[in-house]
């Protein structure tokens, strides 16, 4: 076959009975071969599914017939042949080959079974992630991720948000100094961005509504099933709005993305044995104080403390699906979160949980420069380290609000995965830096 022939290939989903009698070229990875004596099958796989190549003895030339027996799993082949209707074949059609070209071979001792029939533990799978991704189940997760992202983006653009890209090498912390990864930046000290927080706030004073979908890094010591050290965050910021306005954007964005993903990903959801339940809006809202009351007699939490994993697990038994926890103690939220004017103990902030898992957090921001300086000092931060950020508050900073959502955690919910590592192509955790 000539290189141009490969460009004429059709995909498995295009190989349908209406092509009966026509010549077709297909390419893919050898999934398995079967020898029934007088007839041999080569099943190849492409990104959409499987293709049956059938070799009846005496009807295909002998050299081809013998080749079928020599092919190994995951070898890459191109097949030119004639389409024939066959009810038992995937999509109801098969190919009777005239030519089979081996484009590349694979080793015989593969680290995993790419059909997914023989299970392997997560560590083994992650060590051979590319092989793992050939399994239909793993592939399904990332095809769902693609559509989830697509509908999140589509919703935000529809709502007049503009997509931004902010620096990922930064000079100051925003979410607490201990979670920063330091970096040697020529003669200066720098860090990997742990959030686009300051930039998205600044840009809301220009574009009014902005969003960013990008990696962030957290030097979390926790090696849990819901923490990673590198993650994709969906961040938004909007001018002339408060926490309630962004909560509404968030609910509607999730609803829209769940509807779209459910519509587009029926095949993938079936592979994973999942069904997307499109949530009803508005999501229930409970204040931090109400949550503490719910947990009373079940767990001792002093006012002001964070609601930790154990408490969230108990909460997950009481509350199902999406729900907001609003008005967190002022001391528990970062400096950029606004304090409630009529009750300074609490802040204009929220977390969004699904069952026991925190998905997102956000709030109204401090837009007054002097108040922001006081908040920085109260939290033990040095305002002079934030000089460049603070000066943008001299140029006319509108009131604004926003949120940050951990994409992989949302994907865990949709795909029913219990470990966040399943929901990231190449996860980075406390011990894993490769592949
Ligand atoms: P926060 O630090 O709460 O807020 O992060 C927002 C959301 O990101 C996810 N997340 C994580 N997911 C996996 N592993 C981690 N190590 C991890 N850390 C955070 C969670 C969390 O709810 N700047 C603010 C947002 C804002 O106010 O706009 C922020 O970063 O789902």
Short mmCIF file of N, CA, C and O in Angstrom, two decimals, residues 10 15 19 22-27 40-42 44 51-56 60 79-86 89 93-99:
data_model
loop_
_atom_site.label_atom_id
_atom_site.label_comp_id
_atom_site.label_asym_id
_atom_site.label_seq_id
_atom_site.Cartn_x
_atom_site.Cartn_y
_atom_site.Cartn_z
N UNK A 10 -11.02 4.10 6.05
CA UNK A 10 -12.28 4.41 6.73
C UNK A 10 -12.16 3.91 8.18
O UNK A 10 -11.35 3.04 8.47
N UNK A 15 -17.66 1.43 8.63
CA UNK A 15 -17.71 0.15 7.94
C UNK A 15 -19.10 -0.47 8.16
O UNK A 15 -19.32 -1.24 9.09
N UNK A 19 -21.81 -0.55 2.37
CA UNK A 19 -20.57 -0.53 1.56
C UNK A 19 -20.34 -1.88 0.87
O UNK A 19 -19.32 -2.07 0.20
N UNK A 22 -17.81 -2.98 -1.99
CA UNK A 22 -16.84 -1.91 -2.30
C UNK A 22 -15.47 -2.21 -1.70
O UNK A 22 -15.37 -2.93 -0.72
N UNK A 23 -14.46 -1.61 -2.30
CA UNK A 23 -13.12 -1.77 -1.73
C UNK A 23 -12.95 -0.78 -0.58
O UNK A 23 -13.43 0.35 -0.66
N UNK A 24 -12.29 -1.20 0.47
CA UNK A 24 -12.06 -0.29 1.61
C UNK A 24 -10.69 -0.54 2.22
O UNK A 24 -10.14 -1.65 2.12
N UNK A 25 -10.14 0.51 2.83
CA UNK A 25 -8.87 0.37 3.57
C UNK A 25 -9.18 0.69 5.03
O UNK A 25 -9.86 1.69 5.32
N UNK A 26 -8.70 -0.14 5.93
CA UNK A 26 -8.86 0.13 7.36
C UNK A 26 -7.49 -0.03 8.05
O UNK A 26 -6.64 -0.77 7.57
N UNK A 27 -7.32 0.67 9.13
CA UNK A 27 -6.07 0.57 9.89
C UNK A 27 -6.41 0.36 11.36
O UNK A 27 -7.46 0.81 11.83
N UNK A 40 -10.07 -17.94 9.09
CA UNK A 40 -9.31 -17.24 10.13
C UNK A 40 -9.83 -15.80 10.25
O UNK A 40 -10.25 -15.22 9.24
N UNK A 41 -9.79 -15.26 11.46
CA UNK A 41 -10.26 -13.89 11.69
C UNK A 41 -9.13 -13.07 12.31
O UNK A 41 -8.40 -13.56 13.17
N UNK A 42 -9.05 -11.83 11.85
CA UNK A 42 -8.17 -10.87 12.54
C UNK A 42 -9.10 -9.75 13.01
O UNK A 42 -9.80 -9.14 12.17
N UNK A 44 -9.29 -6.16 14.41
CA UNK A 44 -8.46 -4.98 14.68
C UNK A 44 -9.31 -3.89 15.32
O UNK A 44 -10.53 -3.88 15.18
N UNK A 51 -13.03 -4.01 14.09
CA UNK A 51 -13.27 -4.34 12.68
C UNK A 51 -12.91 -5.81 12.52
O UNK A 51 -11.84 -6.25 12.96
N UNK A 52 -13.79 -6.56 11.87
CA UNK A 52 -13.49 -7.97 11.63
C UNK A 52 -12.94 -8.14 10.23
O UNK A 52 -13.58 -7.77 9.24
N UNK A 53 -11.74 -8.73 10.16
CA UNK A 53 -11.14 -9.06 8.86
C UNK A 53 -11.22 -10.58 8.75
O UNK A 53 -10.72 -11.29 9.62
N UNK A 54 -11.91 -11.07 7.73
CA UNK A 54 -12.19 -12.51 7.63
C UNK A 54 -11.42 -13.12 6.46
O UNK A 54 -11.41 -12.57 5.36
N UNK A 55 -10.76 -14.23 6.75
CA UNK A 55 -9.94 -14.88 5.71
C UNK A 55 -10.41 -16.31 5.49
O UNK A 55 -9.94 -17.25 6.16
N UNK A 56 -11.34 -16.53 4.55
CA UNK A 56 -11.77 -17.90 4.26
C UNK A 56 -10.69 -18.60 3.43
O UNK A 56 -10.21 -18.04 2.45
N UNK A 60 -8.95 -16.34 0.00
CA UNK A 60 -7.91 -15.30 0.03
C UNK A 60 -6.59 -16.01 -0.31
O UNK A 60 -6.48 -17.23 -0.11
N UNK A 79 -5.21 -2.76 6.25
CA UNK A 79 -5.84 -3.84 5.48
C UNK A 79 -6.62 -3.22 4.33
O UNK A 79 -7.42 -2.29 4.54
N UNK A 80 -6.37 -3.75 3.10
CA UNK A 80 -7.17 -3.33 1.95
C UNK A 80 -7.99 -4.54 1.54
O UNK A 80 -7.46 -5.66 1.48
N UNK A 81 -9.26 -4.37 1.31
CA UNK A 81 -10.07 -5.52 0.95
C UNK A 81 -11.46 -5.11 0.50
O UNK A 81 -11.74 -3.92 0.29
N UNK A 82 -12.32 -6.11 0.41
CA UNK A 82 -13.68 -5.85 -0.07
C UNK A 82 -14.65 -6.02 1.11
O UNK A 82 -14.53 -6.96 1.90
N UNK A 83 -15.60 -5.11 1.19
CA UNK A 83 -16.59 -5.15 2.29
C UNK A 83 -17.66 -6.19 1.99
O UNK A 83 -18.15 -6.29 0.86
N UNK A 84 -17.99 -6.97 3.02
CA UNK A 84 -19.03 -7.99 2.86
C UNK A 84 -19.98 -7.89 4.05
O UNK A 84 -19.55 -7.69 5.19
N UNK A 85 -21.27 -8.02 3.77
CA UNK A 85 -22.24 -7.99 4.88
C UNK A 85 -22.09 -9.23 5.73
O UNK A 85 -21.95 -10.33 5.20
N UNK A 86 -22.09 -9.04 7.04
CA UNK A 86 -22.00 -10.19 7.95
C UNK A 86 -22.62 -9.76 9.27
O UNK A 86 -22.08 -8.93 9.99
N UNK A 89 -20.61 -9.74 12.51
CA UNK A 89 -19.44 -8.87 12.65
C UNK A 89 -19.85 -7.55 13.31
O UNK A 89 -21.02 -7.15 13.22
N UNK A 93 -20.74 -5.66 9.20
CA UNK A 93 -19.96 -5.81 7.97
C UNK A 93 -18.53 -6.22 8.31
O UNK A 93 -18.02 -5.91 9.38
N UNK A 94 -17.92 -6.96 7.38
CA UNK A 94 -16.53 -7.40 7.60
C UNK A 94 -15.72 -7.07 6.34
O UNK A 94 -16.27 -6.61 5.35
N UNK A 95 -14.42 -7.34 6.43
CA UNK A 95 -13.57 -7.10 5.25
C UNK A 95 -12.91 -8.41 4.85
O UNK A 95 -12.35 -9.13 5.70
N UNK A 96 -12.98 -8.71 3.55
CA UNK A 96 -12.24 -9.87 3.02
C UNK A 96 -10.97 -9.26 2.40
O UNK A 96 -11.05 -8.50 1.44
N UNK A 97 -9.81 -9.56 2.98
CA UNK A 97 -8.61 -8.81 2.59
C UNK A 97 -7.98 -9.23 1.26
O UNK A 97 -8.05 -10.41 0.89
N UNK A 98 -7.41 -8.24 0.61
CA UNK A 98 -6.60 -8.51 -0.59
C UNK A 98 -5.15 -8.20 -0.27
O UNK A 98 -4.24 -8.69 -0.92
N UNK A 99 -4.94 -7.36 0.72
CA UNK A 99 -3.60 -6.93 1.09
C UNK A 99 -3.58 -6.62 2.58
O UNK A 99 -4.52 -5.99 3.09
#
